[in-house]
CSV table of C-alpha atoms in Angstrom, one decimal:
chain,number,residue,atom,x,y,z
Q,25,UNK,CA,-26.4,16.7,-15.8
Q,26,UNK,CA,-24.4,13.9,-17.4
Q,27,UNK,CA,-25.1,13.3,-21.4
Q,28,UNK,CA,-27.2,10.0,-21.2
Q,29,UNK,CA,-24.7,7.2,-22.7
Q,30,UNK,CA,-25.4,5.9,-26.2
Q,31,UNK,CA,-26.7,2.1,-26.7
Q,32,UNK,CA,-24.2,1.6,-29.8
Q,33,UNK,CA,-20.9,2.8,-30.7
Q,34,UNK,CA,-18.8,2.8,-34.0
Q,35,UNK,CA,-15.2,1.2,-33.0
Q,36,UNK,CA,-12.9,0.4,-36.0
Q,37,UNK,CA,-14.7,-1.1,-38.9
Q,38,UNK,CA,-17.2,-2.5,-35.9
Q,39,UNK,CA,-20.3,-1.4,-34.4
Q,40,UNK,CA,-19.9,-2.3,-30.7
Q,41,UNK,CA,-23.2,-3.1,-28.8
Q,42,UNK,CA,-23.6,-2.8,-24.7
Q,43,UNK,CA,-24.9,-5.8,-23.2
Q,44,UNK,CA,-25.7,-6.5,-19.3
Q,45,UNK,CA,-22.3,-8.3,-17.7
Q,46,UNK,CA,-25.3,-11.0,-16.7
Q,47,UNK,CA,-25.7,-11.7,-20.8
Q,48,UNK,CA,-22.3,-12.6,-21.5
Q,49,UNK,CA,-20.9,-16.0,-22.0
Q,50,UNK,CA,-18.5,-17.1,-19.4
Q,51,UNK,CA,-16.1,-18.2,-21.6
Q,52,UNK,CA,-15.7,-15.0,-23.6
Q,53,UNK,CA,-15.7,-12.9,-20.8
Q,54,UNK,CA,-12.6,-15.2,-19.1
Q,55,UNK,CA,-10.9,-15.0,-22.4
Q,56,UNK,CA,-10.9,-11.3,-22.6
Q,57,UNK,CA,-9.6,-11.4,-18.8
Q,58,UNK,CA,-7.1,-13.1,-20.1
Q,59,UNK,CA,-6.3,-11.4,-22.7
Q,60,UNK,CA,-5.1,-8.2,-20.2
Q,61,UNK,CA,-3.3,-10.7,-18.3
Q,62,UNK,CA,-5.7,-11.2,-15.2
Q,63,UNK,CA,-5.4,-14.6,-14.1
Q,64,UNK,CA,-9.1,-15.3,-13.4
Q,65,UNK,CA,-10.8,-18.2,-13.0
Q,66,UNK,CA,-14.1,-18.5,-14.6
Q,67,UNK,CA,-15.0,-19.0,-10.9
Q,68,UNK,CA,-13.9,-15.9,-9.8
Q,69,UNK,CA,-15.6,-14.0,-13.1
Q,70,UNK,CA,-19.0,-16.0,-12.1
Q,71,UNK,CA,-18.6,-14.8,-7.8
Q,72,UNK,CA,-18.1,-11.1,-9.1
Q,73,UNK,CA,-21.3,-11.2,-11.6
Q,74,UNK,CA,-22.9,-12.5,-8.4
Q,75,UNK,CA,-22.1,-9.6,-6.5
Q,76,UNK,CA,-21.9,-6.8,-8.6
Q,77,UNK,CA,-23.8,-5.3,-11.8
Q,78,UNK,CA,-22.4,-4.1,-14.7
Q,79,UNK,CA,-22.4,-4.2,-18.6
Q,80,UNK,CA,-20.4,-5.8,-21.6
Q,81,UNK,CA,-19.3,-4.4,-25.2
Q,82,UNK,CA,-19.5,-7.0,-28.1
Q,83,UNK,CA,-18.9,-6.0,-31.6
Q,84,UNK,CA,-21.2,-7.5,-35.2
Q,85,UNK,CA,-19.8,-10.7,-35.0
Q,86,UNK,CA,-20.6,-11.3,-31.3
Q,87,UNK,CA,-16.8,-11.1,-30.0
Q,88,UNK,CA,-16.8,-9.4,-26.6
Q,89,UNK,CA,-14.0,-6.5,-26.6
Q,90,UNK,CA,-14.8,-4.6,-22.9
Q,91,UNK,CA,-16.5,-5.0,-19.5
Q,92,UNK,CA,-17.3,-2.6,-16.4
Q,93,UNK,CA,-18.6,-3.5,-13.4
Q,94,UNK,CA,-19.7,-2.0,-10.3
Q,95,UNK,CA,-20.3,-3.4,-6.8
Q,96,UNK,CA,-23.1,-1.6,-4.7
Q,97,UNK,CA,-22.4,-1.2,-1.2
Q,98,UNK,CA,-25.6,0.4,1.2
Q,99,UNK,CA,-27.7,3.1,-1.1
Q,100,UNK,CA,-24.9,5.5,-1.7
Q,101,UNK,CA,-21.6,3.9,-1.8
Q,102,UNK,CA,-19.7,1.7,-4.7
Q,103,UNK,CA,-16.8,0.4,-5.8
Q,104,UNK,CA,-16.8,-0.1,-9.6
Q,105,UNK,CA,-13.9,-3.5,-11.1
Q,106,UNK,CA,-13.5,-5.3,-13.6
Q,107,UNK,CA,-12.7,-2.4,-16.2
Q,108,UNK,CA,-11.3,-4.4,-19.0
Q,109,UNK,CA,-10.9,-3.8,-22.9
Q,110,UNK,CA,-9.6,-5.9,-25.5
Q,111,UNK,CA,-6.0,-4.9,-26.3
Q,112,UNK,CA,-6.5,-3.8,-30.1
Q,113,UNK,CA,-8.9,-1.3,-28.9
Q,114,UNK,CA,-7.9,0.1,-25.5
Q,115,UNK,CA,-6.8,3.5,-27.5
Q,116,UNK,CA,-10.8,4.1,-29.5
Q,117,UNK,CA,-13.0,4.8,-26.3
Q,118,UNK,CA,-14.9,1.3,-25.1
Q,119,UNK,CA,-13.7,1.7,-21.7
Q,120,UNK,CA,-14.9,5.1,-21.4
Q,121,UNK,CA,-17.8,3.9,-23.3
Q,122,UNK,CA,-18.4,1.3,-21.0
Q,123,UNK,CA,-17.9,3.8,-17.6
Q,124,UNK,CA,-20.7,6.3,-19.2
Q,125,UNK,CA,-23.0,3.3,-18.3
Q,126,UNK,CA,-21.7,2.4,-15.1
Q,127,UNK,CA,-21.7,6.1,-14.2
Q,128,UNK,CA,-25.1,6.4,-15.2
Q,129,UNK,CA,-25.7,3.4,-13.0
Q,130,UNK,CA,-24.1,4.9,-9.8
Q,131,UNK,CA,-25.4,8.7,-10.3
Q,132,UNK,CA,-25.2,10.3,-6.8
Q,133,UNK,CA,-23.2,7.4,-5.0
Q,134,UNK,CA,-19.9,7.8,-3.1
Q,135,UNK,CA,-17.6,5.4,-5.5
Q,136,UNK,CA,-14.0,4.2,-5.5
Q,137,UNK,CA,-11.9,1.9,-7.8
Q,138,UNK,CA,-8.3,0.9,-8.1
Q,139,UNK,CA,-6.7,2.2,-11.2
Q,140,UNK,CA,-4.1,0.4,-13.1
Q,141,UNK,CA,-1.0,3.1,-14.8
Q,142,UNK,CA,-2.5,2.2,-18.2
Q,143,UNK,CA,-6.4,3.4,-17.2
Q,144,UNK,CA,-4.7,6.5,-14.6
Q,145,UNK,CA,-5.4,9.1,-17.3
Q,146,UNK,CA,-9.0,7.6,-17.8
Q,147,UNK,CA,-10.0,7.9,-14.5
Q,148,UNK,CA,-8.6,11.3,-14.0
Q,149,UNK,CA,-10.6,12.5,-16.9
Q,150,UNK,CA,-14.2,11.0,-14.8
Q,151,UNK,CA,-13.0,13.2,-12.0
Q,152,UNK,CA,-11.7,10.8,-9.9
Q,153,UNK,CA,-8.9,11.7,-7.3
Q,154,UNK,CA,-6.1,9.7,-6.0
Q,155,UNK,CA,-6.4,8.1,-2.6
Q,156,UNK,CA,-3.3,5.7,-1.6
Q,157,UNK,CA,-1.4,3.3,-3.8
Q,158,UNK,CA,-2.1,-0.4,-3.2
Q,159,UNK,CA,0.8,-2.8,-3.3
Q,160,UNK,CA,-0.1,-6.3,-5.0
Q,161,UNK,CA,2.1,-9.1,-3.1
Q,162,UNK,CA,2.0,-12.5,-4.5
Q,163,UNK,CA,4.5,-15.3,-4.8
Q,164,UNK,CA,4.9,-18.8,-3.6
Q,165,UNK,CA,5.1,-19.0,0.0
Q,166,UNK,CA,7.8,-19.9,2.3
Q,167,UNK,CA,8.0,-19.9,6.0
Q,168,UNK,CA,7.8,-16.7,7.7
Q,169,UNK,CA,11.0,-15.7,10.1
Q,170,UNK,CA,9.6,-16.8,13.1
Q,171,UNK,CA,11.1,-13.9,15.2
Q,172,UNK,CA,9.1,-11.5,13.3
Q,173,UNK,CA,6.9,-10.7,16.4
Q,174,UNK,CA,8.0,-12.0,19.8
Q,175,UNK,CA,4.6,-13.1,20.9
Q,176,UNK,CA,1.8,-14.6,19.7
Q,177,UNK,CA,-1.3,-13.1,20.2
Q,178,UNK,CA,-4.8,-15.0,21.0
Q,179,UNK,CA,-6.1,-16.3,17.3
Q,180,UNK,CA,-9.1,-18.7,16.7
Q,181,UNK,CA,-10.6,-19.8,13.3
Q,182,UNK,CA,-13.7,-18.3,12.7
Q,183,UNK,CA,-17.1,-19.5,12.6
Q,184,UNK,CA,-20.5,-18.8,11.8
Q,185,UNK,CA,-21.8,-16.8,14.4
Q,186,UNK,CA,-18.6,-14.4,14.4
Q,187,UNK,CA,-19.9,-13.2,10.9
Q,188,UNK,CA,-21.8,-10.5,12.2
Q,189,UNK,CA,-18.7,-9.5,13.9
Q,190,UNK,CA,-16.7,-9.5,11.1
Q,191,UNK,CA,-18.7,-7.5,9.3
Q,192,UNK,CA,-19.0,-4.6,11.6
Q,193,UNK,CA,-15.2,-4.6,12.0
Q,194,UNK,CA,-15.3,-4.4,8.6
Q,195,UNK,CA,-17.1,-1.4,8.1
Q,196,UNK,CA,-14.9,1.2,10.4
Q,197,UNK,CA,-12.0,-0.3,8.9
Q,198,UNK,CA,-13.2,0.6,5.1
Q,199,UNK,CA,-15.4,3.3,5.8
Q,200,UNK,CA,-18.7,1.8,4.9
Q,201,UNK,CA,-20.9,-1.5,5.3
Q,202,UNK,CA,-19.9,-4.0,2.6
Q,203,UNK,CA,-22.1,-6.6,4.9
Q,204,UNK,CA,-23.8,-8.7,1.7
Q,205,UNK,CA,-20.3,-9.1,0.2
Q,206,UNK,CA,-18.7,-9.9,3.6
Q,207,UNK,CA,-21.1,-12.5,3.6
Q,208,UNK,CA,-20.7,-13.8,0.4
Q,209,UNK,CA,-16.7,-13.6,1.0
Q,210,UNK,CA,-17.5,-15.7,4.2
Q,211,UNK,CA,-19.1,-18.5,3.0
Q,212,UNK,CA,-16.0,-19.2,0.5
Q,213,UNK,CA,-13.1,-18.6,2.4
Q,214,UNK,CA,-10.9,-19.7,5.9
Q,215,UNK,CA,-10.7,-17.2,8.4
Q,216,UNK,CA,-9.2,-16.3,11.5
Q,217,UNK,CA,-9.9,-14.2,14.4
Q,218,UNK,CA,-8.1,-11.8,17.0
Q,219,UNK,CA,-10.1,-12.1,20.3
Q,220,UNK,CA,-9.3,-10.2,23.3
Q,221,UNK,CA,-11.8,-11.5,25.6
Q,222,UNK,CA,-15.2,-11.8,23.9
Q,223,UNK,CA,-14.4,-8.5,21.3
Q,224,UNK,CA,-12.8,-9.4,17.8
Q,225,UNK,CA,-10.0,-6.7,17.0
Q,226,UNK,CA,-8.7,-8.6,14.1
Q,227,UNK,CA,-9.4,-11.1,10.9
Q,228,UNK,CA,-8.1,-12.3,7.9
Q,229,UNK,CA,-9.8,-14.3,5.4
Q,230,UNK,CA,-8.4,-16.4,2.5
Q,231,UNK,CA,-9.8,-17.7,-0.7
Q,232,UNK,CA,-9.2,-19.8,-3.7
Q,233,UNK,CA,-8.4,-17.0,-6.3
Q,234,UNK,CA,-6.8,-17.0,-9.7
Q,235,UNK,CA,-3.6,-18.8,-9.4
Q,236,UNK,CA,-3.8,-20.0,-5.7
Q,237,UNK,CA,-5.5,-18.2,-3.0
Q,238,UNK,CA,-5.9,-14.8,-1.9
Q,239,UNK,CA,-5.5,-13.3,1.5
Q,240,UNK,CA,-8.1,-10.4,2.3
Q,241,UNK,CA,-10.1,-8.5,3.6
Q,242,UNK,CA,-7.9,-8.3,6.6
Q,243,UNK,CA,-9.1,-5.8,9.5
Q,244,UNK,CA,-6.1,-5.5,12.4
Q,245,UNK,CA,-5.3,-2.3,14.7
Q,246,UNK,CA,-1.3,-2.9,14.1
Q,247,UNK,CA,1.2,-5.1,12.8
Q,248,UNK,CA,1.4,-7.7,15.2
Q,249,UNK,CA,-2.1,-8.2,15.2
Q,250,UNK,CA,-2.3,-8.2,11.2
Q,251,UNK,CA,0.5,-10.5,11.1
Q,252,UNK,CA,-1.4,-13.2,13.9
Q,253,UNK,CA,-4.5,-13.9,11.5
Q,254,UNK,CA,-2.2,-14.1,8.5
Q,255,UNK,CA,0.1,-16.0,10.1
Q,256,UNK,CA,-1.8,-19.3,10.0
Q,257,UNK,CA,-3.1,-19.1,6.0
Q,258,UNK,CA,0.8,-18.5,5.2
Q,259,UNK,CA,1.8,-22.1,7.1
Q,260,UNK,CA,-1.1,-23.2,5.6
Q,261,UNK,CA,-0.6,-22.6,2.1
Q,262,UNK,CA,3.4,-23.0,2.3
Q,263,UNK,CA,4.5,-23.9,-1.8
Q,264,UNK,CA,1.6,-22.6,-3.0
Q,265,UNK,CA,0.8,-19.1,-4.7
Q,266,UNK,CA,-0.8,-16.7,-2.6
Q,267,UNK,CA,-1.6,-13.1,-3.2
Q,268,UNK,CA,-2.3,-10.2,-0.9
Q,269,UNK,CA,-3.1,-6.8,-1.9
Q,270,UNK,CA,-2.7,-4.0,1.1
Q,271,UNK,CA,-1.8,-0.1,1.1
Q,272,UNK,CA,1.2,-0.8,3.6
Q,273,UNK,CA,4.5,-0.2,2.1
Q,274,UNK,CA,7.1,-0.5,5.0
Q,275,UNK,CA,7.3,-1.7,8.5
Q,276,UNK,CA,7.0,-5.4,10.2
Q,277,UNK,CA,3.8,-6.3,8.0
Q,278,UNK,CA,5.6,-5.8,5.0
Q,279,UNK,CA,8.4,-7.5,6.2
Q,280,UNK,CA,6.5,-10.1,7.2
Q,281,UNK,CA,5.0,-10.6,3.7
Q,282,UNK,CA,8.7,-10.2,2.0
Q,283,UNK,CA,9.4,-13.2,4.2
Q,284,UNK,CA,6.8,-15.4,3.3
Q,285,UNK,CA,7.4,-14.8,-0.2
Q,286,UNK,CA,5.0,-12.2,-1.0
Q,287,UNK,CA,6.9,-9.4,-2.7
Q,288,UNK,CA,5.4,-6.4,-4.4
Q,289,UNK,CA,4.5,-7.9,-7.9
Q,290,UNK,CA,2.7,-4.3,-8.9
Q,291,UNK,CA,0.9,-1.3,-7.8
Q,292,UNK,CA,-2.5,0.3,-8.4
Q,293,UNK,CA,-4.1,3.4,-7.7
Q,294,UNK,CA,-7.0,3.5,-5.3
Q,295,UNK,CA,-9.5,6.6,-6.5
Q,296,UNK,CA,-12.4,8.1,-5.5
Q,297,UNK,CA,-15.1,10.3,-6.7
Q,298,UNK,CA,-18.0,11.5,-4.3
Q,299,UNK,CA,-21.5,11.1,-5.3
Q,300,UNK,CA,-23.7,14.7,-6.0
Q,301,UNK,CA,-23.7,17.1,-2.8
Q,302,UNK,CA,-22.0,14.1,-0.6
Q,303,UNK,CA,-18.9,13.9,1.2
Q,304,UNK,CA,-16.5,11.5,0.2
Q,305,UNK,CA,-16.0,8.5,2.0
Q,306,UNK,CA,-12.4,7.6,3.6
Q,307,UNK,CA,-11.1,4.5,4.6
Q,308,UNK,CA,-9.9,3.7,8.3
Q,309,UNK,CA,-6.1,3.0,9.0
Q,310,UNK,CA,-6.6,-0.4,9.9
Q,311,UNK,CA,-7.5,-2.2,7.1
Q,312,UNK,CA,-3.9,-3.9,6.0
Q,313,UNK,CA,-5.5,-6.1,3.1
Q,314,UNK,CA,-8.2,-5.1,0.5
Q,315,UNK,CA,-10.8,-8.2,-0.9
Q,316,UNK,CA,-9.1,-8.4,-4.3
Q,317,UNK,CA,-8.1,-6.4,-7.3
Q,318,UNK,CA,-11.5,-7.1,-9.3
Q,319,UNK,CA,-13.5,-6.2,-6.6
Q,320,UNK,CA,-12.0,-2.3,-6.3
């Protein structure tokens, strides 16, 4: 049975103190974003507390040095974000610190994350395996060649009612029902839809997201069917920044992204751990773009 994780913690000449994420001022808790280079808006900090749970470290003084989040899914599945800890201290144990809690949290849940290189060793040590590496794009767009695919499927902008929709394509494509934040991704983003007949087989939404907008979740059976629902937030956001995070490396998608002007900018590690005596849950092949970094 895991050691139950201490309320305070001794960190340089600092006692740190865990607080909920809920607690923390938004301010402070965009600065230390910041300060690891995350370009998030306060926004984007206040949409993730809104989805997800989690806890913050502040030292004597009240300066807040880490944060952890994690982002239920169902009653045994979660993805756990927004890992962050002040750079002076990233080498005296908040993080892991801050994970004992989360852990805690999530005992007996299915959970995944997306590791960057500097937290790798971290993660390993929490027994989490590696799953796929996730290719960050982002840049200011341009217009796509347009004889990257030949034809143009069938795409629509979605609506209201095609949420439920959505949702369930969704869920085979990333293994599990993330319904609540699909519909809390809904309600702030443009999407479009792949209809053949009266059956969605593809959708891409897009958000404002720190420096522009991001593309994601997107949910396709191939290439030329990811490329259609992305197709229109690309002409659509053409100068801007844009960002789309997806575990396809090669082929006409990624071609397609290179294009537009969305070339690899990094890569993460997507890991897993399965919860106590239950199998661990696998993504489907189809899901060509993830919700965003902070998320997991």
């Amino acid at each position: 049975m895991d050691a139950p994780a201490s309320e305070s913690k001794l960190i340089d000449s600092f006692k740190m103190h865990v607080a909920t994420i809920e607690s923390a001022d938004l301010e402070q808790l965009h600065a230390l974003s910041v300060s690891v280079g995350w370009p998030l808006r306060s926004e984007d900090l206040q949409f993730l507390r809104e989805c997800g749970r989690g806890y913050v470290a502040r030292d004597d003084i009240g300066r807040l040095t880490g944060s952890a989040m994690w982002f239920p899914h169902g009653d045994d599945f979660a993805t756990i974000g927004m890992v962050i800890t002040s750079p002076r201290l990233q080498s005296n144990g908040t993080a892991r610190w801050l994970m004992e809690h989360v852990l805690r949290d999530c005992l007996g849940r299915n959970l995944r994350l997306n590791a960057t290189r500097a937290s790798r060793r971290l993660y390993h040590s929490l027994d989490f395996k590696p799953m796929r590496t996730i290719y960050q794009c982002q840049g200011i767009v341009r217009p796509a060649d347009s004889t990257t695919t030949t034809e143009q499927p069938p795409v629509r902008r979605l609506e209201g009612e095609d949420l439920v929709a959505v949702a369930e394509l969704d869920a085979g494509a990333f293994g599990v029902s993330r319904a609540a934040l699909i519909g809390k991704l809904f309600t702030q983003s443009v999407g479009y839809g792949l209809f053949r007949g009266d059956r969605l087989q593809a959708f891409a939404l897009c958000r404002p997201f720190g420096r522009g907008h991001v593309v994601g979740p997107v949910v396709a059976d191939s290439n030329a069917d990811a490329i259609a629902v992305i197709r229109p937030h690309v002409a659509a956001k053409e100068n801007q920044f844009l960002r789309l995070d997806t575990p396809i490396e090669t082929g006409l998608f990624a071609t397609f992204l290179s294009q537009s002007g969305l070339a690899v900018f990094d890569t993460v590690l997507a890991m897993s751990r399965p919860g106590k005596g239950r199998a661990d849950v696998v993504p489907g092949p189809n899901l060509y773009g993830l919700a965003s970094h902070a998320l997991g």
